[in-house]
């Protein structure tokens, strides 16, 4: 159980995280979603006591991170797979971590086995591929067999096989009753992995709900209408109370109506139709719509 | 104790401490060998001469100690450390103890290695270590390395960047402390309060100054100078720890 209460982080005049409150429940994967620069990593660093909140607090099982005794036994985190000395072997890296939290040396071999790095455990970590580094990071997170796990963008840069492995792995951890918080800027990825979503933009909470609710609420359905008589048909549909948008390619997007309703109206008024097709907004579009105002750095296209 | 074991694993699972220890030994013992071989009746070999080049090894050890902390920042393993041990002061203190002890051991090896090679090269010259002053001059090198490492770790923790910390340490110990004396009027007064100058004073108090060596009117006796050097280093370390505790990792 992770609980953030009014969490705020300011760097000079920039507000990275703004009065953020949310909670992460055990037994499921919770996605922590937001565009790049939304404050996801900063929030995770505050959860782990690495960064000091300007105000507010965040508790893990009711305690601040610094108040945990042998914290690796309660919380495992993978914030950046590159937090390893490149000339130290994977085994040595895990060995000092285990030692620091009073974990037996055999745990090192167990977690190496779990993530499939046993064969290369003696090699220097600097020579690892991204996928191997990621696995080492996960091994470090699992070392203390913690009930709470945090992963920051764990699938970034991984190949499809690695992505699938991590996805199944996180769901397996949640199924064992653990609290799993995974950040990502990709809604499509989170839709496959997480059952709950905490969505933030520009450091502010946009929504906390189940993934399904979020997707249904945000991906509004529309109907594409193509006809040679759009000039007359458009105003008619507006009169009926639907929201009509001209796509500019002799077609209209009508939202708030089903294709049945539109077909009936067209027939009753004797118009010609060339196309009538229901459209489902993509998850990415929905996400862009919700967080569009909350993107920190806008790219200017076509100027 | 656990944290000391953790820092020991960390220190010895990379290669840089081994290289630094070897380099400190080879440079110091090598130069001492050259000098010992070229001593004569006009410039006789003494216990003091065998220890005159300890600073070469010390600079290498200062770099090693600074690296022990700046590489943690460079590779963000300091964050992994603070995740495992949220009490940052204990984690950093354990590192300081382990690295400084290693520095002290290297210092003793450098000192007795330099003395031993001189003895081998000039077996007929009597450089037996007899007096308390001579013991301080040789065995004291380890203590100076130990305190110097604390100083270097404090600087490394404050600056966090290898290049900055190493440059500052070397410029300070090599240039600033020796050149500050040439400032007219106040130079001498400043120089006698310099930390590494006082560390050197601890080793050399009571020996004949080498030709051309400036004569400084020190504020303390031999052990007082070491205490002063230690106080400055520990003070700096406390400042560094307070800063590290407050700032975002």
Short mmCIF file of C-alpha atoms in Angstrom, two decimals:
data_model
loop_
_atom_site.label_atom_id
_atom_site.label_comp_id
_atom_site.label_asym_id
_atom_site.label_seq_id
_atom_site.Cartn_x
_atom_site.Cartn_y
_atom_site.Cartn_z
CA UNK A 1 0.00 0.00 0.00
CA UNK A 2 1.43 3.33 -1.11
CA UNK A 3 -0.24 6.56 -0.11
CA UNK A 4 0.69 10.01 -1.40
CA UNK A 5 -0.83 12.97 0.41
CA UNK A 6 -0.52 16.45 -1.08
CA UNK A 7 2.88 15.60 -2.49
CA UNK A 8 4.60 18.68 -3.96
CA UNK A 9 8.08 19.19 -5.39
CA UNK A 10 9.40 22.53 -6.57
CA UNK A 11 12.73 23.22 -8.26
CA UNK A 12 13.09 26.97 -7.95
CA UNK A 13 10.07 28.33 -9.83
CA UNK A 14 9.32 25.09 -11.68
CA UNK A 15 6.68 22.93 -10.07
CA UNK A 16 7.49 19.30 -10.92
CA UNK A 17 4.83 17.70 -8.75
CA UNK A 18 1.84 19.71 -7.64
CA UNK A 19 -0.29 18.69 -4.65
CA UNK A 20 -0.50 15.06 -5.77
CA UNK A 21 -2.62 12.64 -3.77
CA UNK A 22 -3.26 9.05 -4.74
CA UNK A 23 -3.09 5.55 -3.33
CA UNK A 24 -1.84 2.27 -4.72
CA UNK A 25 -3.56 -0.88 -3.50
CA UNK A 26 -1.99 -4.33 -3.09
CA UNK A 27 -2.87 -7.31 -5.26
CA UNK A 28 -2.89 -5.56 -8.61
CA UNK A 29 -0.67 -3.75 -11.04
CA UNK A 30 -1.24 -0.01 -10.90
CA UNK A 31 -0.08 2.00 -13.88
CA UNK A 32 1.42 5.42 -13.26
CA UNK A 33 0.75 7.20 -16.49
CA UNK A 34 1.70 10.58 -17.83
CA UNK A 35 3.55 12.22 -20.70
CA UNK A 36 7.30 12.74 -20.49
CA UNK A 37 8.12 15.38 -17.92
CA UNK A 38 4.82 14.93 -16.05
CA UNK A 39 6.65 14.26 -12.78
CA UNK A 40 6.43 10.46 -12.66
CA UNK A 41 10.09 9.83 -11.86
CA UNK A 42 10.24 12.68 -9.37
CA UNK A 43 7.21 11.22 -7.59
CA UNK A 44 8.81 7.78 -7.50
CA UNK A 45 12.03 9.24 -6.11
CA UNK A 46 10.01 10.96 -3.39
CA UNK A 47 8.21 7.69 -2.57
CA UNK A 48 11.65 6.14 -2.07
CA UNK A 49 13.03 8.96 0.04
CA UNK A 50 15.68 9.92 -2.53
CA UNK A 51 14.18 13.35 -3.14
CA UNK A 52 12.77 15.46 -0.36
CA UNK A 53 9.21 16.70 -1.03
CA UNK A 54 8.77 20.48 -0.83
CA UNK A 55 5.54 19.72 1.01
CA UNK A 56 3.19 16.81 1.56
CA UNK A 57 4.23 13.27 2.31
CA UNK A 58 4.16 9.77 0.97
CA UNK A 59 3.79 6.65 3.08
CA UNK A 60 4.50 3.00 2.43
CA UNK A 61 2.43 0.73 4.66
CA UNK A 62 1.86 3.79 6.83
CA UNK A 63 5.54 4.77 7.19
CA UNK A 64 7.84 7.10 5.30
CA UNK A 65 10.58 5.22 3.40
CA UNK A 66 13.29 6.45 5.77
CA UNK A 67 11.35 4.93 8.66
CA UNK A 68 11.49 1.41 7.25
CA UNK A 69 13.82 -1.04 8.93
CA UNK A 70 15.88 -2.87 6.29
CA UNK A 71 13.82 -1.24 3.53
CA UNK A 72 14.73 -3.71 0.76
CA UNK A 73 12.65 -6.29 2.64
CA UNK A 74 9.57 -4.06 2.27
CA UNK A 75 10.11 -2.15 -0.97
CA UNK A 76 11.86 -3.15 -4.17
CA UNK A 77 12.47 -0.54 -6.82
CA UNK A 78 13.80 -0.38 -10.33
CA UNK A 79 14.10 3.30 -11.21
CA UNK A 80 17.04 3.06 -13.59
CA UNK A 81 18.73 -0.13 -14.72
CA UNK A 82 22.03 1.77 -15.09
CA UNK A 83 22.45 2.37 -11.35
CA UNK A 84 25.28 -0.15 -11.28
CA UNK A 85 29.04 0.34 -11.27
CA UNK A 86 30.07 -0.79 -14.78
CA UNK A 87 33.19 -2.58 -13.52
CA UNK A 88 31.40 -4.48 -10.79
CA UNK A 89 29.91 -7.89 -11.55
CA UNK A 90 26.19 -8.49 -11.25
CA UNK A 91 26.82 -10.92 -8.40
CA UNK A 92 29.01 -8.43 -6.48
CA UNK A 93 26.38 -5.73 -6.99
CA UNK A 94 23.65 -7.96 -5.54
CA UNK A 95 25.97 -9.21 -2.83
CA UNK A 96 26.51 -5.79 -1.27
CA UNK A 97 22.82 -5.00 -1.55
CA UNK A 98 21.93 -8.27 0.20
CA UNK A 99 24.53 -7.68 2.89
CA UNK A 100 23.22 -4.17 3.60
CA UNK A 101 19.78 -5.51 4.48
CA UNK A 102 20.85 -8.65 6.29
CA UNK A 103 19.73 -10.97 3.49
CA UNK A 104 21.43 -14.35 3.11
CA UNK A 105 23.91 -14.75 0.25
CA UNK A 106 21.81 -17.53 -1.29
CA UNK A 107 19.10 -14.91 -2.07
CA UNK A 108 21.57 -13.49 -4.59
CA UNK A 109 21.70 -16.76 -6.49
CA UNK A 110 17.93 -17.19 -6.21
CA UNK A 111 17.11 -13.82 -7.78
CA UNK A 112 19.79 -14.27 -10.44
CA UNK A 113 18.05 -17.55 -11.31
CA UNK A 114 14.61 -15.86 -11.32
CA UNK A 115 15.66 -13.25 -13.88
CA UNK A 116 17.81 -15.68 -15.85
CA UNK A 117 21.22 -14.06 -15.34
CA UNK A 118 22.97 -16.93 -13.55
CA UNK A 119 25.23 -17.69 -16.51
CA UNK A 120 26.57 -14.11 -16.77
CA UNK A 121 26.50 -13.18 -13.08
CA UNK A 122 30.29 -12.99 -12.86
CA UNK A 123 30.66 -10.64 -15.83
CA UNK A 124 31.03 -6.89 -15.39
CA UNK A 125 27.66 -5.15 -15.44
CA UNK A 126 28.95 -2.43 -17.79
CA UNK A 127 29.03 -4.94 -20.62
CA UNK A 128 25.37 -5.91 -20.28
CA UNK A 129 22.79 -5.16 -22.95
CA UNK A 130 19.82 -3.02 -22.00
CA UNK A 131 17.66 -6.10 -21.55
CA UNK A 132 20.21 -7.74 -19.28
CA UNK A 133 20.66 -4.54 -17.25
CA UNK A 134 16.91 -4.38 -16.85
CA UNK A 135 16.89 -7.96 -15.57
CA UNK A 136 19.67 -7.15 -13.11
CA UNK A 137 17.65 -4.14 -11.91
CA UNK A 138 14.65 -6.41 -11.37
CA UNK A 139 16.82 -8.94 -9.54
CA UNK A 140 17.93 -6.13 -7.20
CA UNK A 141 14.32 -5.09 -6.65
CA UNK A 142 13.31 -8.66 -5.78
CA UNK A 143 16.25 -9.32 -3.47
CA UNK A 144 14.41 -8.70 -0.20
CA UNK A 145 11.22 -10.45 -1.39
CA UNK A 146 9.36 -7.14 -0.87
CA UNK A 147 5.59 -6.64 -0.70
CA UNK A 148 5.79 -3.30 -2.53
CA UNK A 149 7.43 -2.94 -5.95
CA UNK A 150 8.09 0.16 -8.03
CA UNK A 151 9.19 0.12 -11.65
CA UNK A 152 9.96 3.27 -13.61
CA UNK A 153 9.45 2.82 -17.37
CA UNK A 154 10.60 -0.82 -17.20
CA UNK A 155 9.91 -1.65 -20.84
CA UNK A 156 11.63 1.38 -22.38
CA UNK A 157 13.97 0.25 -25.12
CA UNK A 158 13.24 -3.46 -24.70
CA UNK A 159 12.50 -5.85 -27.55
CA UNK A 160 9.03 -7.44 -27.79
CA UNK A 161 10.16 -10.58 -25.99
CA UNK A 162 11.58 -8.56 -23.10
CA UNK A 163 8.41 -6.46 -22.92
CA UNK A 164 6.23 -9.55 -22.75
CA UNK A 165 8.46 -11.07 -20.07
CA UNK A 166 8.30 -7.97 -17.86
CA UNK A 167 4.54 -7.61 -18.38
CA UNK A 168 3.83 -11.19 -17.30
CA UNK A 169 6.33 -10.90 -14.51
CA UNK A 170 4.66 -7.83 -12.99
CA UNK A 171 1.23 -9.41 -13.24
CA UNK A 172 2.62 -12.50 -11.52
CA UNK A 173 3.95 -10.34 -8.67
CA UNK A 174 0.57 -8.65 -8.26
CA UNK A 175 -1.20 -12.00 -8.31
CA UNK A 176 0.90 -12.99 -5.28
CA UNK A 177 -0.77 -10.10 -3.44
CA UNK A 178 2.00 -7.55 -3.81
CA UNK A 179 1.59 -3.85 -4.46
CA UNK A 180 3.01 -3.07 -7.91
CA UNK A 181 3.37 0.48 -9.26
CA UNK A 182 4.62 0.80 -12.84
CA UNK A 183 5.18 4.10 -14.58
CA UNK A 184 4.91 4.58 -18.31
CA UNK A 185 4.16 7.26 -20.87
CA UNK A 186 2.47 4.71 -23.15
CA UNK A 187 -1.20 4.13 -22.51
CA UNK A 188 -1.31 1.19 -24.90
CA UNK A 189 1.34 -0.57 -22.81
CA UNK A 190 -0.44 0.22 -19.54
CA UNK A 191 -3.77 -0.95 -20.94
CA UNK A 192 -2.20 -4.39 -21.33
CA UNK A 193 -0.38 -4.46 -18.00
CA UNK A 194 -2.24 -2.47 -15.38
CA UNK A 195 -5.69 -2.94 -13.93
CA UNK A 196 -5.67 0.45 -12.19
CA UNK A 197 -4.36 3.76 -13.47
CA UNK A 198 -3.06 6.87 -11.79
CA UNK A 199 -2.82 9.48 -14.55
CA UNK A 200 -0.85 12.70 -14.08
CA UNK A 201 0.06 15.63 -16.28
CA UNK A 202 2.31 18.59 -15.41
CA UNK A 203 2.63 17.18 -11.91
CA UNK A 204 -1.11 17.24 -11.22
CA UNK A 205 -3.46 14.28 -10.78
CA UNK A 206 -5.71 13.91 -13.83
CA UNK A 207 -7.52 10.76 -12.80
CA UNK A 208 -7.35 7.68 -10.63
CA UNK A 209 -9.61 4.83 -11.72
CA UNK A 210 -9.56 1.34 -13.13
CA UNK A 211 -7.98 1.04 -16.55
CA UNK A 212 -11.28 0.00 -18.09
CA UNK A 213 -13.11 3.04 -16.73
CA UNK A 214 -10.37 5.32 -17.93
CA UNK A 215 -10.42 3.86 -21.42
CA UNK A 216 -14.22 3.97 -21.71
CA UNK A 217 -14.48 7.47 -20.39
CA UNK A 218 -11.75 8.86 -22.52
CA UNK A 219 -12.15 7.12 -25.87
CA UNK A 220 -15.39 8.68 -27.01
CA UNK A 221 -17.02 7.00 -29.97
CA UNK A 222 -17.76 8.90 -33.17
CA UNK A 223 -19.28 8.07 -36.56
CA UNK A 224 -17.70 8.96 -39.87
CA UNK A 225 -20.17 10.21 -42.46
CA UNK A 226 -19.23 10.68 -46.12
CA UNK A 227 -21.74 12.13 -48.55
CA UNK A 228 -21.84 14.49 -51.58
CA UNK A 229 -24.48 16.52 -49.71
CA UNK A 230 -22.51 17.38 -46.61
CA UNK A 231 -23.41 21.07 -46.88
CA UNK A 232 -27.02 20.30 -46.07
CA UNK A 233 -26.52 17.19 -43.96
CA UNK A 234 -24.08 18.81 -41.51
CA UNK A 235 -26.39 21.54 -40.22
CA UNK A 236 -29.23 18.99 -40.00
CA UNK A 237 -27.17 16.77 -37.67
CA UNK A 238 -26.17 19.81 -35.59
CA UNK A 239 -29.88 20.66 -35.26
CA UNK A 240 -30.48 17.16 -33.90
CA UNK A 241 -28.07 17.95 -31.10
CA UNK A 242 -24.99 15.99 -32.20
CA UNK A 243 -21.46 17.31 -32.23
CA UNK A 244 -20.24 17.53 -35.82
CA UNK A 245 -16.69 18.09 -36.98
CA UNK A 246 -15.72 18.67 -40.61
CA UNK A 247 -12.77 16.43 -41.42
CA UNK A 248 -12.00 18.51 -44.53
CA UNK A 249 -11.97 15.47 -46.88
CA UNK A 250 -15.69 15.47 -47.78
CA UNK A 251 -16.46 13.62 -44.56
CA UNK A 252 -17.81 14.56 -41.13
CA UNK A 253 -17.13 13.10 -37.70
CA UNK A 254 -20.27 12.96 -35.63
CA UNK A 255 -20.01 12.24 -31.96
CA UNK A 256 -22.80 11.53 -29.51
CA UNK A 257 -24.73 9.52 -32.09
CA UNK A 258 -24.83 5.89 -33.17
CA UNK A 259 -24.55 4.92 -36.81
CA UNK A 260 -28.16 3.63 -36.61
CA UNK A 261 -29.46 7.05 -35.57
CA UNK A 262 -27.57 8.80 -38.35
CA UNK A 263 -28.67 6.28 -40.96
CA UNK A 264 -32.31 6.81 -39.99
CA UNK A 265 -31.98 10.60 -40.19
CA UNK A 266 -30.28 10.42 -43.59
CA UNK A 267 -32.98 8.10 -45.01
CA UNK A 268 -35.83 10.18 -43.58
CA UNK A 269 -34.46 13.26 -45.32
CA UNK A 270 -33.57 11.57 -48.59
CA UNK A 271 -29.83 12.23 -48.61
CA UNK A 272 -27.21 10.14 -50.42
CA UNK A 273 -24.58 8.35 -48.31
CA UNK A 274 -21.18 7.17 -49.52
CA UNK A 275 -19.93 5.98 -46.16
CA UNK A 276 -21.28 5.53 -42.67
CA UNK A 277 -18.78 3.97 -40.29
CA UNK A 278 -18.49 3.92 -36.50
CA UNK A 279 -15.02 5.00 -35.29
CA UNK A 280 -13.43 4.08 -32.03
CA UNK A 281 -10.95 6.67 -30.79
CA UNK A 282 -7.58 5.07 -30.15
CA UNK A 283 -6.29 4.88 -26.64
CA UNK A 284 -3.40 7.11 -27.58
CA UNK A 285 -5.76 9.76 -28.94
CA UNK A 286 -7.79 9.62 -25.77
CA UNK A 287 -4.68 9.97 -23.70
CA UNK A 288 -3.51 12.91 -25.79
CA UNK A 289 -6.92 14.52 -25.36
CA UNK A 290 -6.77 14.18 -21.59
CA UNK A 291 -3.19 15.20 -21.11
CA UNK A 292 -2.90 17.49 -24.14
CA UNK A 293 -2.97 20.64 -22.00
CA UNK A 294 -0.69 19.05 -19.52
CA UNK A 295 2.31 18.28 -21.70
CA UNK A 296 5.38 20.05 -20.43
CA UNK A 297 7.26 20.42 -23.71
CA UNK A 298 5.24 20.92 -26.87
CA UNK A 299 6.83 20.16 -30.20
CA UNK A 300 5.91 22.64 -32.90
CA UNK A 301 5.06 20.76 -36.05
CA UNK A 302 4.96 22.07 -39.62
CA UNK A 303 6.25 25.56 -39.07
CA UNK B 1 29.54 -3.57 11.29
CA UNK B 2 27.20 -4.67 8.51
CA UNK B 3 27.67 -1.37 6.74
CA UNK B 4 31.45 -1.67 6.97
CA UNK B 5 31.19 -5.09 5.31
CA UNK B 6 28.95 -3.58 2.62
CA UNK B 7 31.46 -0.84 1.85
CA UNK B 8 34.30 -3.35 1.87
CA UNK B 9 32.51 -5.44 -0.77
CA UNK B 10 31.85 -2.31 -2.82
CA UNK B 11 35.42 -1.04 -2.59
CA UNK B 12 37.14 -4.29 -3.47
CA UNK B 13 34.73 -5.40 -6.21
CA UNK B 14 36.07 -2.69 -8.52
CA UNK B 15 39.62 -2.40 -9.74
CA UNK B 16 40.47 1.23 -9.00
CA UNK B 17 41.56 0.75 -5.35
CA UNK B 18 44.02 -1.97 -6.41
CA UNK B 19 45.44 0.19 -9.16
CA UNK B 20 45.70 3.21 -6.91
CA UNK B 21 47.40 1.22 -4.15
CA UNK B 22 49.88 -0.27 -6.61
CA UNK B 23 50.55 3.10 -8.22
CA UNK B 24 51.09 4.83 -4.86
CA UNK B 25 53.56 2.16 -3.86
CA UNK B 26 55.47 2.00 -7.13
CA UNK B 27 55.81 5.78 -7.51
CA UNK B 28 56.91 6.47 -3.95
CA UNK B 29 59.16 3.47 -3.47
CA UNK B 30 60.62 3.96 -6.96
CA UNK B 31 61.56 7.59 -6.43
CA UNK B 32 62.91 6.85 -2.97
CA UNK B 33 65.08 4.10 -4.51
CA UNK B 34 66.49 6.56 -7.06
CA UNK B 35 67.27 9.11 -4.39
CA UNK B 36 68.73 6.54 -1.97
CA UNK B 37 71.01 5.23 -4.70
CA UNK B 38 72.34 8.74 -5.27
CA UNK B 39 72.95 9.80 -1.69
CA UNK B 40 76.52 10.64 -0.72
CA UNK B 41 78.53 12.09 2.13
CA UNK B 42 77.39 15.63 1.19
CA UNK B 43 73.79 14.49 0.98
CA UNK B 44 73.59 11.56 3.36
CA UNK B 45 70.81 9.02 3.56
CA UNK B 46 68.74 9.45 6.72
CA UNK B 47 65.40 8.17 7.94
CA UNK B 48 63.98 11.57 6.97
CA UNK B 49 65.24 11.23 3.42
CA UNK B 50 63.59 7.81 2.99
CA UNK B 51 60.24 9.42 3.87
CA UNK B 52 60.67 12.68 1.94
CA UNK B 53 58.61 11.51 -1.02
CA UNK B 54 55.52 10.19 0.77
CA UNK B 55 53.50 13.02 -0.81
CA UNK B 56 53.70 11.29 -4.23
CA UNK B 57 51.83 8.33 -2.85
CA UNK B 58 49.53 10.56 -0.88
CA UNK B 59 48.30 12.37 -3.98
CA UNK B 60 47.38 9.05 -5.55
CA UNK B 61 45.57 7.99 -2.37
CA UNK B 62 43.71 11.31 -2.22
CA UNK B 63 42.48 10.64 -5.76
CA UNK B 64 41.48 7.08 -4.80
CA UNK B 65 39.50 8.30 -1.79
CA UNK B 66 37.75 11.02 -3.78
CA UNK B 67 36.94 8.48 -6.52
CA UNK B 68 35.40 6.10 -3.99
CA UNK B 69 32.59 8.59 -3.48
CA UNK B 70 32.42 10.49 -6.79
CA UNK B 71 32.06 7.28 -8.82
CA UNK B 72 29.05 6.44 -6.66
CA UNK B 73 27.49 9.68 -7.83
CA UNK B 74 28.76 9.21 -11.38
CA UNK B 75 27.06 5.81 -11.72
CA UNK B 76 24.15 6.64 -9.38
CA UNK B 77 25.05 3.70 -7.16
CA UNK B 78 24.79 6.25 -4.35
CA UNK B 79 21.03 6.10 -4.98
CA UNK B 80 21.06 2.31 -4.74
CA UNK B 81 23.03 2.77 -1.51
CA UNK B 82 20.54 5.23 -0.05
CA UNK B 83 17.66 2.93 -1.05
CA UNK B 84 19.30 0.08 0.85
CA UNK B 85 20.39 2.32 3.75
CA UNK B 86 18.10 5.35 4.07
CA UNK B 87 20.20 6.63 6.98
CA UNK B 88 22.62 8.42 4.68
CA UNK B 89 25.03 9.49 7.40
CA UNK B 90 25.67 5.90 8.54
CA UNK B 91 26.16 4.79 4.94
CA UNK B 92 28.63 7.59 4.20
CA UNK B 93 30.39 7.16 7.53
CA UNK B 94 30.92 3.45 6.84
CA UNK B 95 32.42 4.32 3.47
CA UNK B 96 34.70 6.91 5.05
CA UNK B 97 35.95 4.42 7.64
CA UNK B 98 36.67 1.67 5.10
CA UNK B 99 38.36 3.93 2.55
CA UNK B 100 40.40 5.81 5.17
CA UNK B 101 41.57 2.58 6.76
CA UNK B 102 42.69 1.32 3.36
CA UNK B 103 44.47 4.66 2.83
CA UNK B 104 46.21 4.19 6.18
CA UNK B 105 47.35 0.70 5.26
CA UNK B 106 48.66 1.96 1.91
CA UNK B 107 50.45 4.72 3.83
CA UNK B 108 52.25 2.21 6.05
CA UNK B 109 53.20 0.10 3.04
CA UNK B 110 54.52 3.18 1.27
CA UNK B 111 56.48 4.30 4.34
CA UNK B 112 58.06 0.98 5.26
CA UNK B 113 58.48 0.08 1.58
CA UNK B 114 60.45 3.29 1.01
CA UNK B 115 62.51 2.72 4.15
CA UNK B 116 63.10 -0.93 3.25
CA UNK B 117 64.25 -0.24 -0.29
CA UNK B 118 66.67 2.39 1.01
CA UNK B 119 68.06 -0.13 3.46
CA UNK B 120 68.49 -2.64 0.63
CA UNK B 121 70.23 -0.15 -1.63
CA UNK B 122 72.52 1.29 1.06
CA UNK B 123 72.92 -1.54 3.59
CA UNK B 124 76.01 0.09 5.09
CA UNK B 125 74.29 3.34 6.05
CA UNK B 126 72.66 3.29 9.46
CA UNK B 127 69.00 4.24 8.98
CA UNK B 128 67.65 2.17 11.86
CA UNK B 129 64.42 3.56 13.28
CA UNK B 130 65.28 4.23 16.90
CA UNK B 131 63.91 7.45 18.32
CA UNK B 132 60.26 8.37 18.83
CA UNK B 133 60.77 11.12 16.28
CA UNK B 134 62.02 8.61 13.70
CA UNK B 135 59.09 6.28 14.39
CA UNK B 136 56.70 9.20 13.93
CA UNK B 137 58.44 10.08 10.66
CA UNK B 138 57.94 6.58 9.21
CA UNK B 139 54.90 5.02 10.88
CA UNK B 140 53.15 8.40 10.96
CA UNK B 141 52.76 8.35 7.16
CA UNK B 142 49.82 5.94 7.57
CA UNK B 143 48.10 8.41 9.90
CA UNK B 144 48.60 11.27 7.45
CA UNK B 145 47.18 9.15 4.60
CA UNK B 146 44.23 8.21 6.84
CA UNK B 147 43.41 11.83 7.63
CA UNK B 148 44.08 12.92 4.03
CA UNK B 149 41.55 10.33 2.82
CA UNK B 150 38.91 11.81 5.15
CA UNK B 151 39.65 15.22 3.67
CA UNK B 152 39.36 13.82 0.12
CA UNK B 153 36.08 11.99 0.83
CA UNK B 154 34.60 15.20 2.25
CA UNK B 155 35.57 17.10 -0.91
CA UNK B 156 34.28 14.27 -3.13
CA UNK B 157 30.94 14.17 -1.27
CA UNK B 158 30.54 17.94 -1.54
CA UNK B 159 31.44 18.25 -5.23
CA UNK B 160 30.12 14.85 -6.45
CA UNK B 161 32.08 15.17 -9.72
CA UNK B 162 35.33 13.27 -10.18
CA UNK B 163 37.05 15.88 -12.31
CA UNK B 164 36.12 18.76 -10.03
CA UNK B 165 37.02 16.95 -6.82
CA UNK B 166 40.35 15.62 -8.11
CA UNK B 167 41.33 18.98 -9.59
CA UNK B 168 40.46 20.82 -6.39
CA UNK B 169 42.30 18.32 -4.19
CA UNK B 170 45.47 18.30 -6.26
CA UNK B 171 45.55 22.04 -6.84
CA UNK B 172 44.95 22.59 -3.15
CA UNK B 173 47.49 20.11 -1.81
CA UNK B 174 50.12 20.63 -4.50
CA UNK B 175 49.87 24.30 -5.38
CA UNK B 176 47.82 26.41 -3.00
CA UNK B 177 49.37 25.20 0.25
CA UNK B 178 52.93 25.58 -0.93
CA UNK B 179 52.52 28.83 -2.83
CA UNK B 180 50.38 30.66 -0.31
CA UNK B 181 53.59 31.34 1.62
CA UNK B 182 54.91 33.68 -1.06
CA UNK B 183 52.12 36.21 -0.52
CA UNK B 184 53.92 39.21 0.99
CA UNK B 185 53.46 39.90 4.71
CA UNK B 186 50.48 37.61 5.43
CA UNK B 187 51.67 34.54 3.43
CA UNK B 188 53.57 32.93 6.30
CA UNK B 189 50.71 33.47 8.70
CA UNK B 190 48.29 31.74 6.35
CA UNK B 191 50.61 28.90 5.44
CA UNK B 192 51.16 27.73 9.00
CA UNK B 193 47.42 27.07 9.29
CA UNK B 194 47.17 24.99 6.08
CA UNK B 195 45.92 21.40 6.72
CA UNK B 196 48.38 19.40 4.58
CA UNK B 197 51.27 21.61 5.68
CA UNK B 198 50.38 20.63 9.24
CA UNK B 199 50.12 16.97 8.25
CA UNK B 200 53.65 17.22 6.90
CA UNK B 201 54.74 19.03 10.05
CA UNK B 202 53.56 16.03 12.12
CA UNK B 203 55.97 13.78 10.20
CA UNK B 204 58.95 16.09 9.99
CA UNK B 205 58.90 18.00 13.30
CA UNK B 206 62.28 17.65 14.97
CA UNK B 207 64.21 16.78 11.79
CA UNK B 208 66.70 19.02 10.02
CA UNK B 209 64.86 20.97 7.29
CA UNK B 210 65.97 20.04 3.78
CA UNK B 211 68.06 22.65 1.94
CA UNK B 212 65.78 25.35 0.58
CA UNK B 213 62.77 24.26 2.63
CA UNK B 214 60.93 27.28 4.07
CA UNK B 215 61.04 27.54 7.84
CA UNK B 216 57.52 27.93 9.19
CA UNK B 217 56.63 29.03 12.67
CA UNK B 218 53.97 26.40 13.40
CA UNK B 219 51.12 27.04 15.84
CA UNK B 220 51.31 23.48 17.32
CA UNK B 221 53.79 20.74 18.19
CA UNK B 222 54.02 17.55 16.13
CA UNK B 223 50.93 15.80 17.52
CA UNK B 224 49.04 19.05 17.75
CA UNK B 225 49.62 19.53 14.03
CA UNK B 226 48.20 16.09 13.29
CA UNK B 227 45.22 16.87 15.53
CA UNK B 228 44.69 20.15 13.71
CA UNK B 229 44.85 18.40 10.29
CA UNK B 230 42.35 15.81 11.57
CA UNK B 231 40.03 18.47 13.01
CA UNK B 232 39.91 20.33 9.68
CA UNK B 233 39.24 17.10 7.77
CA UNK B 234 36.54 15.86 10.15
CA UNK B 235 34.95 19.32 10.19
CA UNK B 236 34.81 19.28 6.41
CA UNK B 237 33.37 15.75 6.50
CA UNK B 238 30.59 16.84 8.86
CA UNK B 239 29.69 19.70 6.52
CA UNK B 240 29.69 17.25 3.58
CA UNK B 241 27.43 14.79 5.43
CA UNK B 242 24.94 17.46 6.42
CA UNK B 243 24.79 18.65 2.81
CA UNK B 244 24.42 15.06 1.49
CA UNK B 245 21.62 14.37 3.97
CA UNK B 246 19.67 17.46 2.94
CA UNK B 247 20.08 17.37 -0.80
CA UNK B 248 18.23 15.20 -3.30
CA UNK B 249 20.20 12.08 -4.12
#
